[in-house]
XYZ file of C-alpha atoms in Angstrom:
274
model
C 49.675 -97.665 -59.202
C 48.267 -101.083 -59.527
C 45.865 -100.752 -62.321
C 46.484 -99.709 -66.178
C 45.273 -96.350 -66.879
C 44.600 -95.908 -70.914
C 44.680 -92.843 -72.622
C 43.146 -90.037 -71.036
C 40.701 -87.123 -72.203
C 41.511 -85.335 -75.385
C 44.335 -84.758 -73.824
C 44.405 -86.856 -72.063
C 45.890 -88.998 -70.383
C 46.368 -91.809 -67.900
C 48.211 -92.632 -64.400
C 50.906 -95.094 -65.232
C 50.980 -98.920 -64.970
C 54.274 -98.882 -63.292
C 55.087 -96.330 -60.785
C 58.176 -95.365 -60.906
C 59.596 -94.569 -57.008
C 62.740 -92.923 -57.501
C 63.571 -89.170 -56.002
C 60.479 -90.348 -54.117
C 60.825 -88.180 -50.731
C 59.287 -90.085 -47.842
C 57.342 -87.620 -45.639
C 59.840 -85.001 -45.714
C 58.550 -81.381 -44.776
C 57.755 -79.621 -47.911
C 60.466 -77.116 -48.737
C 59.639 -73.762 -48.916
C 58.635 -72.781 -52.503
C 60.760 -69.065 -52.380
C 63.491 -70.890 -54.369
C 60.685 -71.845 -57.171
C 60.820 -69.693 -60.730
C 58.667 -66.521 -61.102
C 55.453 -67.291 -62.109
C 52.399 -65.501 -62.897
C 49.502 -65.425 -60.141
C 46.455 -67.244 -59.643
C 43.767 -67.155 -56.700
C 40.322 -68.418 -56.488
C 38.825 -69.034 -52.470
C 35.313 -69.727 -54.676
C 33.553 -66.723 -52.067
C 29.858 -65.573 -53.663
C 26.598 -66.826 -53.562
C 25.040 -69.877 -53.237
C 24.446 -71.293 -56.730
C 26.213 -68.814 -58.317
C 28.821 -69.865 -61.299
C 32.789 -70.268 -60.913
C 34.309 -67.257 -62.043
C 34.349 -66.597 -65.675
C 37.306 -64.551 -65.908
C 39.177 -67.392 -64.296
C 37.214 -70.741 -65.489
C 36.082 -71.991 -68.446
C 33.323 -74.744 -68.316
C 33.782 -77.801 -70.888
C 30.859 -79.762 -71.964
C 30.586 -82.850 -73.319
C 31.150 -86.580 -72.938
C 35.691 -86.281 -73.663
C 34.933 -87.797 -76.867
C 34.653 -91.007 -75.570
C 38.222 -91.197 -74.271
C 39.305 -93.884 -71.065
C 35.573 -95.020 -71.968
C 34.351 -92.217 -68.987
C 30.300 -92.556 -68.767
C 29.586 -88.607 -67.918
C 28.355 -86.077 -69.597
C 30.324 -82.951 -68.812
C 27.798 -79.944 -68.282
C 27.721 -76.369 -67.933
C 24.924 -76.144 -65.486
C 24.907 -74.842 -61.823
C 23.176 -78.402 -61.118
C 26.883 -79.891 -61.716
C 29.117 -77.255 -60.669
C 28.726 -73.627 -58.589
C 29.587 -72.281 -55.379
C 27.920 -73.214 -52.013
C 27.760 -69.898 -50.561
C 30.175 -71.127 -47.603
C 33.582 -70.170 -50.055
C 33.687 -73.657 -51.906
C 33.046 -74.559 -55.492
C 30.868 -78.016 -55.809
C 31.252 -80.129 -58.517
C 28.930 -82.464 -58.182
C 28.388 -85.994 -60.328
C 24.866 -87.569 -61.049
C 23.333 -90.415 -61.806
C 20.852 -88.926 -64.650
C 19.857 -88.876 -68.237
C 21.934 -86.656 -69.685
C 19.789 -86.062 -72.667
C 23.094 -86.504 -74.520
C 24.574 -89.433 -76.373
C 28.155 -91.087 -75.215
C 30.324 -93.687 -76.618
C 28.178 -96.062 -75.138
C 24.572 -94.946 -75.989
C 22.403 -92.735 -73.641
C 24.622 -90.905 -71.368
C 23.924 -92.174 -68.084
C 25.611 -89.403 -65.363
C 26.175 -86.202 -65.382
C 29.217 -84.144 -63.897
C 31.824 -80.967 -64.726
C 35.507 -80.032 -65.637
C 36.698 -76.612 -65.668
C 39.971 -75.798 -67.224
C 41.952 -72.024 -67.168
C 42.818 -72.495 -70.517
C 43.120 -68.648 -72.703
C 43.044 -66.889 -68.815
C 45.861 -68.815 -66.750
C 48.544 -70.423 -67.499
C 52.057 -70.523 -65.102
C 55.087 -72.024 -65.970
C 56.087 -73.230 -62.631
C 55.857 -71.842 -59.008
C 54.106 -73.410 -55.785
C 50.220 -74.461 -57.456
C 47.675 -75.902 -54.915
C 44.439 -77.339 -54.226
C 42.309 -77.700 -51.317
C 39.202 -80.117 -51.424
C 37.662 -82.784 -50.000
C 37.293 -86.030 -52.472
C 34.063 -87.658 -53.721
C 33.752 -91.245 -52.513
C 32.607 -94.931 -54.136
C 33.592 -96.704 -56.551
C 33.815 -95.595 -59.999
C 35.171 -91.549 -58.993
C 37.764 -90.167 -60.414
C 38.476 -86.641 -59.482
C 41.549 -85.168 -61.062
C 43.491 -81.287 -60.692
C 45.894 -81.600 -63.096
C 47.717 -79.029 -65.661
C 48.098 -78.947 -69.448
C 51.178 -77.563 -71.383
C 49.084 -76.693 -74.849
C 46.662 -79.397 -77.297
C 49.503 -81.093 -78.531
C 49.758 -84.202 -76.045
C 51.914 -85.692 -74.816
C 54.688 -83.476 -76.602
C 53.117 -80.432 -74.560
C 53.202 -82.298 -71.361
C 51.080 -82.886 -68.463
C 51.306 -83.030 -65.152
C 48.776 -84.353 -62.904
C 48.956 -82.826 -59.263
C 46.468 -85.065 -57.726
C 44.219 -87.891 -59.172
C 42.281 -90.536 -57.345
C 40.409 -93.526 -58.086
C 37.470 -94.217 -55.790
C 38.001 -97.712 -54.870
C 41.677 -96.802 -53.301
C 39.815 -93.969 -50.997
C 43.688 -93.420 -49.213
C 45.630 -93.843 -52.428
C 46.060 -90.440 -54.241
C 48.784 -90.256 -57.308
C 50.929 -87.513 -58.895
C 52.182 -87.980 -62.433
C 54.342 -86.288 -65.322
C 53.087 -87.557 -69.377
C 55.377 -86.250 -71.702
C 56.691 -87.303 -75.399
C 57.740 -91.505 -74.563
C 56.314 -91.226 -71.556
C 52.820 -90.584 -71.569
C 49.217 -92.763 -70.779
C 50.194 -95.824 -68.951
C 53.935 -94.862 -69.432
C 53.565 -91.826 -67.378
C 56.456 -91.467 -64.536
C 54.883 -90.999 -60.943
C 54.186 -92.361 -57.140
C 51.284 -92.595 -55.318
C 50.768 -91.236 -51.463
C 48.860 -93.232 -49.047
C 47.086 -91.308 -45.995
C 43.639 -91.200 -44.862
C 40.793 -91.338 -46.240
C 40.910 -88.639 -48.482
C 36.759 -87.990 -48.626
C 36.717 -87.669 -44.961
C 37.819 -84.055 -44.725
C 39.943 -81.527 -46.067
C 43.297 -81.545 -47.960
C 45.650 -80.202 -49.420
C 47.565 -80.940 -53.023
C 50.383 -79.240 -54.812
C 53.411 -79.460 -56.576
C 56.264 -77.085 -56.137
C 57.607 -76.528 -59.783
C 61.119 -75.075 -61.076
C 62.299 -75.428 -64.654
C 64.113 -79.022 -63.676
C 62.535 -80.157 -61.078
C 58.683 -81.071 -59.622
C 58.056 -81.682 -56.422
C 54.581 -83.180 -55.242
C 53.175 -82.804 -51.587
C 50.155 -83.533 -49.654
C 49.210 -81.374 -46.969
C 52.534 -79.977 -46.626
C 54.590 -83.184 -47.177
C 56.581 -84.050 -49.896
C 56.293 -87.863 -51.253
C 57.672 -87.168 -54.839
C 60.344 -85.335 -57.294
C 61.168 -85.471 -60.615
C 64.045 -84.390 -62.788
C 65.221 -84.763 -66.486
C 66.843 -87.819 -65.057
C 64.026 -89.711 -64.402
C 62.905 -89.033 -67.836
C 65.753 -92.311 -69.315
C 66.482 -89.809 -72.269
C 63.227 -88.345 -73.283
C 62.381 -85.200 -73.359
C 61.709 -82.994 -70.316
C 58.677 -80.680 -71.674
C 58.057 -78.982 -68.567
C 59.638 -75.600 -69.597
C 56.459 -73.593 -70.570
C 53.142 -72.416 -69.457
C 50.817 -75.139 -68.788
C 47.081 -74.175 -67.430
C 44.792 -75.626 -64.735
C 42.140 -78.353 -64.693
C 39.709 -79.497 -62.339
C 37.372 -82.370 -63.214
C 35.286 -85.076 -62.003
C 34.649 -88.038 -63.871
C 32.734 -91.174 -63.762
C 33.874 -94.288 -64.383
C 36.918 -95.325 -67.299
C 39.290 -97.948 -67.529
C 41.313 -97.419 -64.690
C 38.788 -96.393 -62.161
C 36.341 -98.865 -63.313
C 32.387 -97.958 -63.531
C 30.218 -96.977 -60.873
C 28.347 -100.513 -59.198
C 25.471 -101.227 -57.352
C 27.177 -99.477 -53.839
C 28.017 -96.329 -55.074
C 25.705 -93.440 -53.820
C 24.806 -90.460 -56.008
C 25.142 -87.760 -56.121
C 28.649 -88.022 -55.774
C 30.808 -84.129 -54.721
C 34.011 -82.501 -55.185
C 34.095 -79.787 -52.750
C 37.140 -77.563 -53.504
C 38.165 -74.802 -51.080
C 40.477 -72.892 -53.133
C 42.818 -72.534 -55.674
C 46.278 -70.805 -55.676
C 49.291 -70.526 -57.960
C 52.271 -68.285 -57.042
């Protein structure tokens, strides 16, 4: 990554400001994931009605501006206006340019959007995890899946499957943010492709207790191991749950400008952890 990313959500973190490229994989066919650990779980392919909610025995919706954190300009809501399903087996989250009715860090927040974590109903300690959506575009997005390890960051860990900044539209980044190695410390590698808001992909990581392996659409650009780690801590030995987000604007994506059209989407396709 090219760009400083400062401290994320209340979590939170941030893509690192040097990408580390070692046990890198360039383009090699993703392994198969039988060797990975046992793991609990998880499916969501986002089928019911048009308009109706994400599943509440999976999801949890947050609400809320992060507490100000990476200086994000949304307002995180619970409504069906910023996230629900589309009827066609997708959940839309979808980022506006609104009155929130809310206050941020910054006065009157001035966009809406949504994040949706598993938090208290999934959590897997490794496996084969993936996403399939299609990316917002313009600049100033920042859609993010990503996993948590517990509240207690970085010593709980994080690992960040997929994030992408909307002014590198065929730059997406994987990360790991653990204790000396978190925010702009944060060990990763970015994959270039296409343009990741012209259709479909897919983003995972394939996760044993020593090792985390990050593909897109089936090919793997990136592993880590305790080595990487120069004597800190691997923390990637527990459950850690799921996040899906959209944001708007921060320090490392940069705010929204006069060329970005709203409303902005994040259509995901589904969800699966095994």
């Amino acid at each position: 990554m090219t760009s400083p990313r400062p401290p994320f959500r209340w979590r939170l973190l941030t893509v690192p400001t040097v990408l580390s490229l070692l046990g890198a994989l360039a383009f090699a066919p993703m392994a198969s994931s039988a060797s990975a650990a046992p793991a609990a779980a998880f499916s969501d392919d986002f089928d019911g009605p048009a308009g109706a909610a994400a599943d509440g025995a999976k999801w949890n919706y947050e609400t809320g501006d992060n507490h100000g954190n990476n200086h994000e300009r949304q307002w995180y809501t619970d409504g069906a206006a910023n996230a629900a399903l589309d009827g066609m087996g997708h959940l839309v989250i979808t980022a506006k340019k609104e009155d929130s009715g809310h206050q941020c860090w910054y006065g009157p927040c001035q966009y809406t959007s949504a994040r949706l974590n598993t938090s208290g109903k999934f959590a897997t300690a490794g496996g084969h995890i993936e996403v399939r959506m299609k990316l917002p575009r313009g600049q100033g997005m920042w859609p993010a899946f990503w996993m948590l390890g517990g509240g207690n960051w970085p010593a709980d860990g994080e690992i960040d499957v997929m994030e992408n900044i909307g002014r590198e539209p065929n730059t997406v980044h994987g990360t790991i943010h653990g204790p000396g190695y978190s925010g702009a410390g944060g060990i990763g590698a970015p994959f270039q492709g296409p343009n990741f808001s012209d259709g479909f992909h897919t983003y995972a990581v394939d996760w044993t207790g020593g090792k985390i392996v990050w593909s897109v659409d089936g090919h793997a650009y990136q592993t880590r191991t305790p080595a990487d780690l120069h004597g800190n801590r691997w923390v990637f030995d527990h459950p850690f749950h799921l996040i899906l987000n959209l944001a708007v604007g921060g320090d490392w994506p940069g705010d929204p400008d006069g060329n970005t059209p709203f409303p902005q989407q994040l259509v995901v396709d589904y969800v699966h952890a095994r």
